[in-house]
PDB file of C-alpha atoms in Angstrom:
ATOM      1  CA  UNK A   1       0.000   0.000   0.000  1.00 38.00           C
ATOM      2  CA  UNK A   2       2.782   1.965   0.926  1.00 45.00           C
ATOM      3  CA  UNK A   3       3.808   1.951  -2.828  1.00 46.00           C
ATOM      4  CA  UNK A   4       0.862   2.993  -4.341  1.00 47.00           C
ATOM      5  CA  UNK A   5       0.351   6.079  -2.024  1.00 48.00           C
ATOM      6  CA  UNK A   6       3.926   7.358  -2.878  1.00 55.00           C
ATOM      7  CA  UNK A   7       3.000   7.021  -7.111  1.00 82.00           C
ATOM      8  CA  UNK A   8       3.305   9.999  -9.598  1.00 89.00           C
ATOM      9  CA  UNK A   9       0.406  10.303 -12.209  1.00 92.00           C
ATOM     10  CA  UNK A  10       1.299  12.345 -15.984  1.00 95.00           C
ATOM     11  CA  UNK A  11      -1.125  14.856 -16.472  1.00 94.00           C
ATOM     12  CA  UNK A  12      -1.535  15.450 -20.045  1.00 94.00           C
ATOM     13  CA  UNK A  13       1.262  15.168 -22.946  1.00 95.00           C
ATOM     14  CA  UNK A  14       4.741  15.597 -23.317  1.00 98.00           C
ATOM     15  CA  UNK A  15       6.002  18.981 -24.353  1.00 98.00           C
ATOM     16  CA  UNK A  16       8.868  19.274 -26.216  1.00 97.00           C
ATOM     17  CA  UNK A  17      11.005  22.059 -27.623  1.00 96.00           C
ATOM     18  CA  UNK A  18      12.977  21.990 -30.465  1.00 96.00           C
ATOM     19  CA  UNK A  19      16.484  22.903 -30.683  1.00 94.00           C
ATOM     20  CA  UNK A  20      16.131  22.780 -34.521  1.00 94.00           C
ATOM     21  CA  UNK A  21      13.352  22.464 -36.722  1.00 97.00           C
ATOM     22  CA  UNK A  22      12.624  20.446 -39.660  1.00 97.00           C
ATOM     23  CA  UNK A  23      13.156  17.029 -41.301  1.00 97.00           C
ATOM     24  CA  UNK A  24      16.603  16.728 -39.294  1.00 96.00           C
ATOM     25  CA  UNK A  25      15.685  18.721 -36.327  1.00 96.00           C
ATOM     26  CA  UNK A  26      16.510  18.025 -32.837  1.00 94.00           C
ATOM     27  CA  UNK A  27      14.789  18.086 -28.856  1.00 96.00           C
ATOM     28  CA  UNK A  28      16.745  20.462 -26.597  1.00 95.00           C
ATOM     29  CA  UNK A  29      14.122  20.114 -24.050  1.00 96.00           C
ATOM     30  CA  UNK A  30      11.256  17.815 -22.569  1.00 97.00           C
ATOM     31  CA  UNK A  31       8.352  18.529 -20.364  1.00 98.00           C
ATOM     32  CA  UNK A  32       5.652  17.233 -18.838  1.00 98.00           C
ATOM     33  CA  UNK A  33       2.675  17.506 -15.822  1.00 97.00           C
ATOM     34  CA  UNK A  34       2.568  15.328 -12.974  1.00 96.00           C
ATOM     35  CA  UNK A  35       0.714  15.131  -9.729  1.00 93.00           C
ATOM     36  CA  UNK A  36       0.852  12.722  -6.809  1.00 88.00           C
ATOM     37  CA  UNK A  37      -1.822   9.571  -7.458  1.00 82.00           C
ATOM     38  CA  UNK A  38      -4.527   8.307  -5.327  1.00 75.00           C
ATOM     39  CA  UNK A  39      -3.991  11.784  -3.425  1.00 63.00           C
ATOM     40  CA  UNK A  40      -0.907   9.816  -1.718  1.00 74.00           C
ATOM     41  CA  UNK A  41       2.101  10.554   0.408  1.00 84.00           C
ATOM     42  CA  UNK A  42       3.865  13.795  -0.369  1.00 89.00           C
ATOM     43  CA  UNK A  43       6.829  13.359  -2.532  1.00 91.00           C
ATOM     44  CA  UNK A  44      10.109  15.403  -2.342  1.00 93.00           C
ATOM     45  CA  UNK A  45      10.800  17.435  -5.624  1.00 95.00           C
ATOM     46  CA  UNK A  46      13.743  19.128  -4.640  1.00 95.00           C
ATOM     47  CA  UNK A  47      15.447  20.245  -7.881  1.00 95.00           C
ATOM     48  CA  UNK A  48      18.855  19.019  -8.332  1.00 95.00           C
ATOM     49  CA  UNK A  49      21.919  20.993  -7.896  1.00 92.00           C
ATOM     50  CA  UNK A  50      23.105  22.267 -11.343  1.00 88.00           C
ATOM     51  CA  UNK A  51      26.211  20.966 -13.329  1.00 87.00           C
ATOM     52  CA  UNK A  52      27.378  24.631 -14.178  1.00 84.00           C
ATOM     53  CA  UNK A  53      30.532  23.470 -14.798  1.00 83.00           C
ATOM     54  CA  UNK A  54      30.427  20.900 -17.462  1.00 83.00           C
ATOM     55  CA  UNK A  55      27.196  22.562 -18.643  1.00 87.00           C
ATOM     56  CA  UNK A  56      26.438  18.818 -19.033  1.00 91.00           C
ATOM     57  CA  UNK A  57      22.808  18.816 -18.732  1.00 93.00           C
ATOM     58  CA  UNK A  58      23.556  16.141 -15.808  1.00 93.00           C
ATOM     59  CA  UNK A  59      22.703  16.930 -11.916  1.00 93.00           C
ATOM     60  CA  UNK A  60      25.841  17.840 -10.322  1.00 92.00           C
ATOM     61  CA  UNK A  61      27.303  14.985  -8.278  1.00 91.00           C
ATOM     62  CA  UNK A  62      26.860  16.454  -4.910  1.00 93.00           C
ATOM     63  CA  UNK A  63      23.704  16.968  -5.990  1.00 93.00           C
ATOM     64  CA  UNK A  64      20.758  15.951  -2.902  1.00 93.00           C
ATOM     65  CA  UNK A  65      17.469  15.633  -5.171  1.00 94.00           C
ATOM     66  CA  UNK A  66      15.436  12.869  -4.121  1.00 94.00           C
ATOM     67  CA  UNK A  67      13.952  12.186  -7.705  1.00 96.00           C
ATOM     68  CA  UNK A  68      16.289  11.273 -10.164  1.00 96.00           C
ATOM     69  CA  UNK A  69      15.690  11.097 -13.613  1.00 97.00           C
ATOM     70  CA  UNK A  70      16.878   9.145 -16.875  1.00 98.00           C
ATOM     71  CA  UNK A  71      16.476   8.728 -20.366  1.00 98.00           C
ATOM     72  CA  UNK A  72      16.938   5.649 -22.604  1.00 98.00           C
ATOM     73  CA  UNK A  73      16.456   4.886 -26.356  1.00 98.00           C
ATOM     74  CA  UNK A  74      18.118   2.244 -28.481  1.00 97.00           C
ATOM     75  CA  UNK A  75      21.290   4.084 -28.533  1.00 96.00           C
ATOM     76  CA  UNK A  76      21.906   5.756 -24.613  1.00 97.00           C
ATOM     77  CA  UNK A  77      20.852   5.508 -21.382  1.00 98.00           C
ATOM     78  CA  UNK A  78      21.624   8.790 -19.483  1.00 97.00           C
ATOM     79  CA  UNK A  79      21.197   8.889 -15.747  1.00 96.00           C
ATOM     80  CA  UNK A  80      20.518  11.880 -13.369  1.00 96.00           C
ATOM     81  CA  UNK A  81      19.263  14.092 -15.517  1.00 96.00           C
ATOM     82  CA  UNK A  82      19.559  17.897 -14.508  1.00 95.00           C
ATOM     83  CA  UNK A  83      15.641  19.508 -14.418  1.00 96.00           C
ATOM     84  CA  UNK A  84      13.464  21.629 -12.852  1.00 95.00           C
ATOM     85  CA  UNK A  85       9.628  22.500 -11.215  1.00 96.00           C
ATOM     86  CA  UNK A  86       6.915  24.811 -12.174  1.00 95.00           C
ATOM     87  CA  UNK A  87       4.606  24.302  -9.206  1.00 94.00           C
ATOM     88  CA  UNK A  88       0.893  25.098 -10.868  1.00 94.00           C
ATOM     89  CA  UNK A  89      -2.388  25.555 -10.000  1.00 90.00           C
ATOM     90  CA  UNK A  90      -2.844  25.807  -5.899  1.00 88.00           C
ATOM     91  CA  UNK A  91       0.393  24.166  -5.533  1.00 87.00           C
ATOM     92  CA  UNK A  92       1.911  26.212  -1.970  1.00 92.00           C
ATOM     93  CA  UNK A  93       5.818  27.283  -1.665  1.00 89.00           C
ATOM     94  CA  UNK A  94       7.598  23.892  -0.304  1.00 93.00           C
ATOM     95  CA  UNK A  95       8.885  21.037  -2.619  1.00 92.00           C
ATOM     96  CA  UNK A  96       6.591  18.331  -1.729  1.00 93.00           C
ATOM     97  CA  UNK A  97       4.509  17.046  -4.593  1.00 92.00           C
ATOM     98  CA  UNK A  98       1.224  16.591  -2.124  1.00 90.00           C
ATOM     99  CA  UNK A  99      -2.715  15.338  -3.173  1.00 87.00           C
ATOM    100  CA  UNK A 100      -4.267  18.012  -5.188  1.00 89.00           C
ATOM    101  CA  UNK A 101      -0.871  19.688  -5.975  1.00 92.00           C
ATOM    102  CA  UNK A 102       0.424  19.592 -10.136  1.00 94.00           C
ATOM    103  CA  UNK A 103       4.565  20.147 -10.807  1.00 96.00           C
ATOM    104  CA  UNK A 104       5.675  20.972 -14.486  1.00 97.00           C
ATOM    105  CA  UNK A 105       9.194  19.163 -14.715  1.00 97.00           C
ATOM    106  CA  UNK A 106      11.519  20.886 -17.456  1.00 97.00           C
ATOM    107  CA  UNK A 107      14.008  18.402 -18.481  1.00 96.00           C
ATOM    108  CA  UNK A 108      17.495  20.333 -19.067  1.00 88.00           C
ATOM    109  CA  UNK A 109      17.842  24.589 -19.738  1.00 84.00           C
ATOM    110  CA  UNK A 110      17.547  26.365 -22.310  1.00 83.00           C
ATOM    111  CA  UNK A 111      20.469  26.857 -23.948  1.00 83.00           C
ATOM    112  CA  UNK A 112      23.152  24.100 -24.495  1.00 82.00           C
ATOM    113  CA  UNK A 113      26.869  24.705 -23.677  1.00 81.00           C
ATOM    114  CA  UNK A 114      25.601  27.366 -20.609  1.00 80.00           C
ATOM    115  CA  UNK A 115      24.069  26.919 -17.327  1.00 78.00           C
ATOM    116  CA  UNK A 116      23.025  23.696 -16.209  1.00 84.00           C
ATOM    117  CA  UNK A 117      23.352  22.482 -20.361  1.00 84.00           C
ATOM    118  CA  UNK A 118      20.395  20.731 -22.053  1.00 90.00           C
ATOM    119  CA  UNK A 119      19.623  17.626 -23.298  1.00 92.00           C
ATOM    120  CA  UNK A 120      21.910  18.335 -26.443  1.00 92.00           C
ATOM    121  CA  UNK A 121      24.430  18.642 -24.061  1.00 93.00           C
ATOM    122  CA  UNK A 122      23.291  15.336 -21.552  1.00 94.00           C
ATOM    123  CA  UNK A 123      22.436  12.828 -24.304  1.00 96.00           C
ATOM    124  CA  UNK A 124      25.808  10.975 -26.762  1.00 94.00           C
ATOM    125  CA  UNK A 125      23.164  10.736 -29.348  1.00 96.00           C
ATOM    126  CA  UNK A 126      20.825  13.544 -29.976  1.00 95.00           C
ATOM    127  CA  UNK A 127      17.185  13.235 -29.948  1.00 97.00           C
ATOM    128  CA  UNK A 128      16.080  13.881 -33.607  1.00 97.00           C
ATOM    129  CA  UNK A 129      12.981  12.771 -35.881  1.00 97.00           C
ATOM    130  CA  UNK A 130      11.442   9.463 -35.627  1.00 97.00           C
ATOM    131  CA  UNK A 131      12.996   8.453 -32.558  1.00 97.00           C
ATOM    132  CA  UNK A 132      11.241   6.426 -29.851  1.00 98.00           C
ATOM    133  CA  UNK A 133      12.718   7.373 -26.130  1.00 98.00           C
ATOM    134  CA  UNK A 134      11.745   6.947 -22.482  1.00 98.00           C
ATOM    135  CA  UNK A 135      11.877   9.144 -19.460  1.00 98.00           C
ATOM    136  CA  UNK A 136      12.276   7.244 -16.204  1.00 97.00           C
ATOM    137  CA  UNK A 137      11.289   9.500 -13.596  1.00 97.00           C
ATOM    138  CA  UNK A 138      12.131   7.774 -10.130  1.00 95.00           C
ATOM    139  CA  UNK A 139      10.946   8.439  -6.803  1.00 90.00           C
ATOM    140  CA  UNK A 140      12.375   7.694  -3.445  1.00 85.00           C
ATOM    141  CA  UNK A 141       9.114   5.706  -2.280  1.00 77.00           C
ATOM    142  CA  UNK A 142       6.501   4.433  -5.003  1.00 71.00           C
ATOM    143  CA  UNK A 143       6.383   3.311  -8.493  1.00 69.00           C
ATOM    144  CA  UNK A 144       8.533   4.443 -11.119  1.00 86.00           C
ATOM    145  CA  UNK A 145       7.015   6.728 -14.261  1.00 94.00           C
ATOM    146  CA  UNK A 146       8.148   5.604 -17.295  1.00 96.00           C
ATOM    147  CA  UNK A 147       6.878   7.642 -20.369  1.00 97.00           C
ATOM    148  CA  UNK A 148       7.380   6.487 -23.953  1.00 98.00           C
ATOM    149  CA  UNK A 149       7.159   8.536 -26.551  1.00 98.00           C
ATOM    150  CA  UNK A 150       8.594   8.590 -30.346  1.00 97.00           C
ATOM    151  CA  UNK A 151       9.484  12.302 -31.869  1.00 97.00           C
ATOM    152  CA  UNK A 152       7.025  13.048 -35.302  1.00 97.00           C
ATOM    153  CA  UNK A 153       9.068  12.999 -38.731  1.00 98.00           C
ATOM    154  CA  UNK A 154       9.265  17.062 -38.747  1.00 98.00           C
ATOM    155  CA  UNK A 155      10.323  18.578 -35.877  1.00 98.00           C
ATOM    156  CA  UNK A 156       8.468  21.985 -35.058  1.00 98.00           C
ATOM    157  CA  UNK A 157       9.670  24.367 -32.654  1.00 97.00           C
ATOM    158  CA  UNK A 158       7.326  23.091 -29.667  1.00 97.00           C
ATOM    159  CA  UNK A 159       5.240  19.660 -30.201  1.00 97.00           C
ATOM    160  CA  UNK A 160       3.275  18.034 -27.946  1.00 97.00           C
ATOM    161  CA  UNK A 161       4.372  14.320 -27.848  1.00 96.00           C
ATOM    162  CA  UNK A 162       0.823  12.333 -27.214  1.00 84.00           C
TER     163      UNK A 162
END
């Protein structure tokens, strides 16, 4: 029981924002809605500490977020990516996900090569037309999100990803 009171729920689709457009564009960024299921135990969404650095679109490695999350397609599997929280709605001021609360996670900044870097900068491979992925988003108690997507055959400058 324990398990399914700490779950995350994705609200809606899967944003994503192009680096560059077109029949060999690129992702520079993924987002997406969640909010805590079955109204369950609040979840700690501290952001993680940013790899300013290396600009490697990574946490930093004395990083202390709680949720950690990771990308895979057939090519990479990238761990720890860096992100952050929009908290929406009647979400209050702490970092708890709680019932009746919605956080938009932004995977990786805007710009590659500067702040915390991107996922040009995070992933070997980038993530370019026709291209099914997963984000892994895991929590410290509860059942992992996994969301599967695959990237259209254009790439506009901001898709949803149903």
């Amino acid at each position: 029981l324990k398990e399914a009171q700490g779950s995350l729920e994705l609200r809606g689709g899967v944003i994503a924002t192009a680096n560059t457009t077109g029949a060999s564009g690129y992702i520079k960024q993924l987002s997406f809605i969640v909010s805590n299921a079955l109204g369950g135990e609040p979840m700690d969404f501290t952001e993680p500490t940013a790899n300013t650095t290396g600009h490697s679109g990574l946490a930093a490695s004395t990083s202390t977020n709680k949720v950690v999350i990771n990308y895979v397609d057939k090519d990479q599997t990238v761990n720890d990516l860096y992100w952050q929280i929009d908290k929406l709605g009647n979400a209050d001021a702490d970092d708890l996900l709680e019932a009746n609360e919605k956080f938009k996670i932004t995977i990786g900044g805007d710009t590659a090569g500067s702040g915390a870097g991107n996922l040009m900068d995070a992933l070997g491979t980038d993530l370019t037309t026709n291209k099914q992925f997963s984000v892994i988003v895991n929590t410290p108690v509860g059942a992992v999100l996994e969301i599967e997507r695959t990237t259209p055959p254009y790439i506009d400058e901001i898709m949803n990803l149903h």
